[in-house]
Coordinates of C-alpha atoms in Angstrom, one line a residue:
M1 CA 9.8 71.1 150.9
I2 CA 13.4 70.3 150.0
Q3 CA 12.2 68.7 146.7
L4 CA 10.2 71.8 145.9
L5 CA 13.2 74.0 146.5
L6 CA 15.4 71.8 144.3
R7 CA 12.9 72.0 141.5
T8 CA 12.7 75.7 141.8
L9 CA 16.5 76.0 141.7
L10 CA 16.7 73.8 138.6
V11 CA 14.1 75.8 136.8
E12 CA 15.9 79.0 137.6
R13 CA 19.2 77.6 136.2
Q14 CA 17.7 76.4 133.0
P15 CA 18.9 78.6 130.1
Q16 CA 16.2 81.0 129.0
P17 CA 15.4 81.4 125.3
V18 CA 17.3 84.3 123.8
A19 CA 15.3 86.6 121.5
S20 CA 16.6 86.8 118.0
P21 CA 18.4 90.2 117.4
A22 CA 16.1 92.7 115.7
Y23 CA 18.5 93.1 112.8
R24 CA 17.9 89.5 111.7
Q25 CA 14.2 90.0 111.1
T26 CA 15.0 93.3 109.3
L27 CA 17.4 91.5 107.1
L28 CA 14.9 88.8 106.3
E29 CA 12.4 91.5 105.3
L30 CA 14.9 93.7 103.4
P31 CA 14.5 92.2 99.9
L32 CA 10.7 92.6 99.9
R33 CA 10.9 96.1 101.4
L34 CA 13.5 97.2 98.8
L35 CA 11.2 96.0 96.0
Q36 CA 8.0 97.6 97.5
Q37 CA 9.4 100.9 98.8
G38 CA 12.6 101.4 96.7
G39 CA 15.0 104.1 97.8
D40 CA 17.4 103.9 100.8
G41 CA 14.8 103.8 103.6
P42 CA 15.1 100.0 104.4
F43 CA 18.9 100.3 104.6
L44 CA 18.8 103.4 106.9
E45 CA 16.5 101.5 109.3
L46 CA 18.8 98.5 109.3
L47 CA 22.1 100.2 110.0
P48 CA 21.4 101.5 113.6
Q49 CA 20.3 97.9 114.5
L50 CA 23.6 96.5 113.2
A51 CA 25.6 99.1 115.2
Q52 CA 23.6 98.1 118.3
A53 CA 24.1 94.4 117.8
L54 CA 27.9 94.9 117.3
R55 CA 28.2 97.2 120.3
A56 CA 29.6 99.8 117.9
D57 CA 29.2 103.6 117.7
R58 CA 27.7 103.6 114.2
A59 CA 27.4 101.7 111.0
G60 CA 27.2 102.8 107.4
L61 CA 27.2 101.4 103.8
L62 CA 29.3 102.5 100.8
L63 CA 27.5 101.4 97.6
P64 CA 28.9 101.9 94.1
C65 CA 27.1 104.5 92.1
S66 CA 24.8 103.0 89.6
T67 CA 25.4 105.8 87.1
G68 CA 29.2 105.7 87.0
P69 CA 32.3 105.4 89.1
G70 CA 32.4 106.6 92.7
W71 CA 30.6 105.8 95.9
R72 CA 27.2 106.4 97.4
M73 CA 27.2 106.7 101.2
L74 CA 24.4 105.7 103.6
G75 CA 24.3 106.0 107.3
A76 CA 26.0 108.1 110.0
M77 CA 29.5 107.8 108.6
V78 CA 30.0 111.3 107.2
A79 CA 33.3 112.0 108.9
D80 CA 34.9 108.6 108.4
A81 CA 33.6 107.2 105.1
P82 CA 35.3 109.5 102.6
G83 CA 38.7 108.8 104.1
C84 CA 38.2 105.1 103.7
A85 CA 36.8 105.4 100.2
E86 CA 40.0 107.2 99.1
H87 CA 42.0 104.0 99.8
A88 CA 40.2 102.0 97.2
G89 CA 43.3 99.8 96.7
E90 CA 43.1 98.7 100.3
L91 CA 39.4 97.8 100.3
P92 CA 38.8 94.2 101.5
A93 CA 37.5 91.5 99.2
A94 CA 33.9 90.2 99.6
G95 CA 33.6 88.4 102.9
E96 CA 36.8 89.8 104.4
V97 CA 37.0 92.2 107.4
Q98 CA 39.9 94.5 108.1
L99 CA 40.5 97.7 110.1
C100 CA 41.2 100.8 108.0
R101 CA 44.9 101.6 108.3
D102 CA 44.4 105.3 107.6
C103 CA 41.8 105.4 110.5
L104 CA 44.2 103.5 112.8
E105 CA 46.8 106.2 112.2
R106 CA 44.3 108.8 113.4
G107 CA 43.4 106.8 116.5
R108 CA 40.1 105.5 115.2
F109 CA 38.8 101.9 114.9
Q110 CA 36.8 101.5 111.8
A111 CA 36.1 98.0 110.4
L112 CA 35.7 97.6 106.7
C113 CA 33.8 94.5 105.4
G114 CA 33.6 93.8 101.7
L115 CA 30.2 92.9 100.2
H116 CA 29.9 91.5 96.7
Q117 CA 27.0 93.3 95.0
E118 CA 26.7 93.0 91.2
E119 CA 28.6 93.0 88.0
G120 CA 32.0 92.5 89.8
R121 CA 31.6 95.7 91.8
S122 CA 31.8 95.6 95.6
A123 CA 30.0 97.4 98.3
L124 CA 31.3 98.1 101.8
L125 CA 29.9 97.7 105.3
L126 CA 31.6 100.2 107.6
V127 CA 31.4 99.9 111.4
S128 CA 33.0 102.4 113.7
F129 CA 34.0 101.1 117.2
A130 CA 35.1 103.1 120.3
S131 CA 38.0 100.6 120.8
R132 CA 39.7 97.8 118.8
P133 CA 36.9 95.2 118.2
G134 CA 37.4 91.8 119.8
I135 CA 37.3 88.4 118.2
G136 CA 33.7 87.9 119.0
Q137 CA 32.7 91.2 117.5
R138 CA 34.7 90.4 114.3
N139 CA 33.1 87.0 114.0
Q140 CA 29.6 88.6 114.4
L141 CA 30.5 91.2 111.9
R142 CA 31.5 88.5 109.3
D143 CA 28.2 86.7 109.9
I144 CA 26.2 90.0 109.5
A145 CA 28.2 90.8 106.4
R146 CA 27.5 87.4 104.9
R147 CA 23.8 87.8 105.4
L148 CA 23.8 91.3 104.1
A149 CA 25.8 90.3 101.0
E150 CA 23.2 87.5 100.2
V151 CA 20.4 90.1 100.4
L152 CA 22.3 92.5 98.1
Q153 CA 23.1 89.8 95.6
A154 CA 19.5 88.5 95.5
F155 CA 18.2 92.1 95.1
A156 CA 20.8 92.8 92.3
E157 CA 19.9 89.6 90.5
D158 CA 16.2 90.5 90.7
R159 CA 17.0 94.0 89.3
R160 CA 18.9 92.5 86.4
L161 CA 16.1 90.1 85.6
R162 CA 13.6 93.0 85.7
R163 CA 15.8 95.0 83.4
R164 CA 16.0 92.2 80.9
E165 CA 12.2 91.7 81.0
L166 CA 11.6 95.4 80.6
S167 CA 14.0 95.5 77.6
A168 CA 12.2 92.5 76.0
E169 CA 8.8 94.0 76.6
R170 CA 10.0 97.3 75.0
G171 CA 11.2 95.3 72.0
V172 CA 7.9 93.5 71.6
L173 CA 6.0 96.8 71.9
A174 CA 8.2 98.5 69.3
R175 CA 7.7 95.7 66.8
E176 CA 4.0 95.7 67.3
L177 CA 3.9 99.5 66.8
H178 CA 5.9 99.1 63.6
D179 CA 4.0 96.1 62.3
S180 CA 0.4 97.4 63.0
V181 CA 0.1 101.0 64.0
A182 CA 2.9 102.5 61.9
Q183 CA 1.7 100.6 58.8
Q184 CA -1.9 101.8 59.2
L185 CA -0.8 105.3 59.8
G186 CA 1.2 105.2 56.5
Y187 CA -1.9 103.8 54.8
L188 CA -4.0 106.7 56.2
Q189 CA -1.5 109.2 55.0
I190 CA -1.6 107.9 51.5
R191 CA -5.4 107.7 51.5
S192 CA -5.9 111.2 52.9
A193 CA -3.6 112.6 50.1
R194 CA -5.8 110.8 47.5
L195 CA -8.9 112.0 49.2
Q196 CA -7.8 115.6 48.9
S197 CA -7.3 115.2 45.1
L198 CA -10.8 113.7 44.8
L199 CA -12.4 116.5 46.7
D200 CA -11.0 119.0 44.2
D201 CA -12.9 117.3 41.4
P202 CA -16.7 117.6 41.8
A203 CA -17.2 114.5 39.5
Q204 CA -15.4 112.3 42.1
R205 CA -17.5 113.3 45.1
E206 CA -19.1 109.8 45.3
Q207 CA -15.8 108.0 45.3
A208 CA -14.5 110.5 47.9
S209 CA -17.4 109.7 50.2
S210 CA -16.6 106.0 49.9
M211 CA -13.0 106.6 50.7
L212 CA -14.0 108.8 53.7
D213 CA -16.0 105.8 55.1
D214 CA -12.9 103.6 54.7
L215 CA -10.8 106.1 56.5
R216 CA -13.2 106.2 59.4
D217 CA -13.2 102.4 59.7
T218 CA -9.4 102.3 59.6
L219 CA -9.2 105.0 62.3
R220 CA -11.6 103.1 64.5
S221 CA -9.5 99.9 64.1
L222 CA -6.3 101.9 64.8
H223 CA -7.8 103.4 67.9
R224 CA -8.7 100.0 69.2
Q225 CA -5.3 98.6 68.5
V226 CA -3.6 101.5 70.3
R227 CA -5.8 101.0 73.3
E228 CA -5.0 97.3 73.3
L229 CA -1.3 98.1 73.2
I230 CA -1.6 100.5 76.1
S231 CA -3.5 97.9 78.1
S232 CA -0.9 95.2 77.2
A233 CA 2.0 97.5 78.2
R234 CA 0.3 98.2 81.6
L235 CA -0.7 94.6 82.2
T236 CA 0.6 92.9 85.4
M237 CA -0.6 90.1 87.6
D238 CA -1.0 92.8 90.3
G239 CA -1.3 90.2 93.1
R240 CA -3.9 88.2 91.2
T241 CA -3.6 84.5 90.4
L242 CA -3.5 83.4 86.8
R243 CA -7.1 82.1 87.1
Q244 CA -8.3 85.5 88.3
A245 CA -6.4 87.3 85.6
L246 CA -7.7 85.0 82.8
E247 CA -11.3 85.4 84.1
A248 CA -10.9 89.2 84.1
S249 CA -9.5 89.1 80.5
V250 CA -12.3 87.0 79.2
E251 CA -14.8 89.3 80.7
E252 CA -13.0 92.3 79.2
F253 CA -13.1 90.9 75.7
S254 CA -16.7 89.8 76.1
R255 CA -17.7 93.3 76.7
S256 CA -16.0 94.6 73.6
S257 CA -17.2 92.0 71.0
R258 CA -20.1 89.8 70.0
C259 CA -18.1 86.6 70.5
V260 CA -19.2 84.0 73.1
F261 CA -16.2 83.0 75.2
S262 CA -15.8 79.9 77.3
L263 CA -13.0 79.4 79.8
D264 CA -12.0 75.9 81.0
N265 CA -9.0 76.3 83.3
R266 CA -8.0 73.0 85.0
L267 CA -4.5 74.1 86.1
P268 CA -4.0 73.8 89.9
G269 CA -3.3 77.0 91.7
N270 CA 0.4 78.1 91.8
D271 CA 1.3 75.3 89.4
L272 CA 3.1 77.6 87.0
P273 CA 6.4 79.3 87.7
A274 CA 5.9 83.0 88.5
E275 CA 7.9 84.1 85.5
S276 CA 5.6 82.0 83.2
E277 CA 2.2 83.2 84.4
L278 CA 2.4 86.7 82.9
Q279 CA 3.7 85.4 79.5
V280 CA 0.9 82.9 79.4
L281 CA -1.6 85.6 80.2
Q282 CA -0.2 87.8 77.4
I283 CA -0.3 85.0 74.9
V284 CA -3.9 84.3 75.6
R285 CA -4.8 87.9 75.4
E286 CA -3.0 88.4 72.1
A287 CA -4.9 85.3 70.7
L288 CA -8.2 86.7 71.9
A289 CA -7.4 90.1 70.4
N290 CA -6.7 88.4 67.0
V291 CA -10.0 86.6 67.2
V292 CA -11.9 89.9 67.9
R293 CA -10.0 91.8 65.2
H294 CA -9.9 89.3 62.3
S295 CA -11.8 86.0 62.7
H296 CA -15.5 87.0 62.7
A297 CA -16.0 84.1 65.1
R298 CA -19.1 83.4 67.1
Q299 CA -17.6 80.9 69.6
V300 CA -14.2 81.1 71.3
H301 CA -12.9 78.4 73.6
I302 CA -10.0 78.8 76.0
R303 CA -8.6 75.7 77.7
L304 CA -5.7 75.2 80.1
W305 CA -4.8 71.8 81.5
P306 CA -1.9 70.1 83.3
T307 CA 0.2 67.4 81.6
C308 CA 2.9 65.1 82.8
G309 CA 5.7 67.5 83.7
G310 CA 4.1 70.7 82.3
F311 CA 0.9 72.3 81.0
E312 CA -0.9 73.1 77.7
V313 CA -3.0 76.1 76.7
E314 CA -5.4 76.2 73.7
V315 CA -7.4 79.1 72.2
R316 CA -9.8 77.8 69.5
D317 CA -12.4 79.8 67.5
D318 CA -14.9 79.0 64.7
G319 CA -14.1 82.0 62.6
V320 CA -12.8 82.4 59.0
G321 CA -9.4 80.9 59.8
L322 CA -6.0 82.0 58.8
P323 CA -5.3 83.2 55.3
E324 CA -3.5 80.8 52.9
D325 CA -0.6 83.3 52.4
L326 CA 0.0 83.9 56.1
P327 CA 3.2 85.8 56.6
G328 CA 5.8 84.6 59.1
S329 CA 5.8 87.8 61.1
G330 CA 4.4 91.2 61.2
H331 CA 0.7 90.4 61.2
F332 CA -1.9 89.0 63.6
G333 CA 0.6 89.4 66.5
L334 CA 2.0 86.0 65.6
S335 CA 5.7 87.0 66.0
I336 CA 4.9 88.5 69.4
M337 CA 3.2 85.4 70.7
R338 CA 6.2 83.3 69.4
E339 CA 8.6 85.6 71.2
R340 CA 6.7 85.3 74.5
A341 CA 6.6 81.5 74.2
A342 CA 10.3 81.4 73.5
A343 CA 10.9 83.5 76.6
I344 CA 9.6 80.7 78.8
A345 CA 11.0 77.9 76.6
A346 CA 7.5 76.8 75.5
E347 CA 6.3 75.5 72.1
L348 CA 3.7 77.5 70.2
S349 CA 1.7 76.4 67.2
I350 CA -0.9 78.4 65.2
A351 CA -2.9 76.6 62.6
R352 CA -6.4 76.1 61.1
S353 CA -8.8 74.5 63.5
G354 CA -10.0 71.9 61.1
E355 CA -12.2 71.3 58.1
Q356 CA -14.9 73.5 59.7
G357 CA -12.6 76.5 59.7
G358 CA -11.4 78.6 62.6
T359 CA -8.0 79.0 64.2
R360 CA -6.2 77.1 66.9
V361 CA -3.5 78.6 69.0
H362 CA -1.7 75.9 71.1
L363 CA 1.0 76.4 73.7
R364 CA 2.9 73.5 75.3
W365 CA 5.4 73.9 78.2
R366 CA 7.5 71.3 79.9
R367 CA 9.4 71.6 83.1
P368 CA 13.2 71.6 82.5

């Protein structure tokens, strides 16, 4: 009986596991929610949890305006935040916590914590207490600020990366519009003016009919290219693996041409860096588009295989091959494919497939 009582007392005295504060889980999920939802909703959900964990009255954020100087305020700090924002010279550096001197003179206890955000600009975490915060509360506030600063920095870095990628994609699209669509529109303008002069001369009706057929063919080609450009601009992995995206692309091109496509993908799943997958997909699609537009091929083979420290990709067809006077840029999407390869530090070669004709597009990538 005594032994049973002792065991019961020992069990009761053992420290019970403490549940992790709710704000920690919210912080862990914050980057993904910011990307998926956008806006300030994830921050507004987090701030009351921070105030509760710190035993504070309320918490808020002052974020620098993305469109210019000034602050953007989040949270229930309407009465206090503007007064602190006016003392920009007193704002703490990233990672530092201090009480606002202006608020202390008014009998309020508002802690300011600097958060490094992006491009040398700081954000602020503001926490309002009913009384002067103790050492424990200050230490907890520093820990919270450190975690929040890491989230803000990661999100800012991701946003910068996305802006660079968007700028690069716009540049590629603009060059493709200039090199293909704009040139063909100029050609159509010249031919339509010539057609008008032929229609005015009854003796030239047969030549006008031939020119009209040429205009129709050019318009069909132009329409196809514009649709391909729109499809390329909208292209994302959309949660798919590279294997799934490649299979969908091959099926798409099979429906729009008479070529017979074969896909041999030996890359293990998730073997490529995420930033490389979309560029590889775009390069393969551009190569397939060139085959359909120009090669008159019957067979097209797409191969992907791993190598020691990297991977290789090959698109080979049995068509007419490249012209002898192949320009360095501006035609067949070659410059665009080279730019995409350079974006992931890969090597791209485009050459005749051999004595039997055809074209071989070869991409080689090595891990840094």
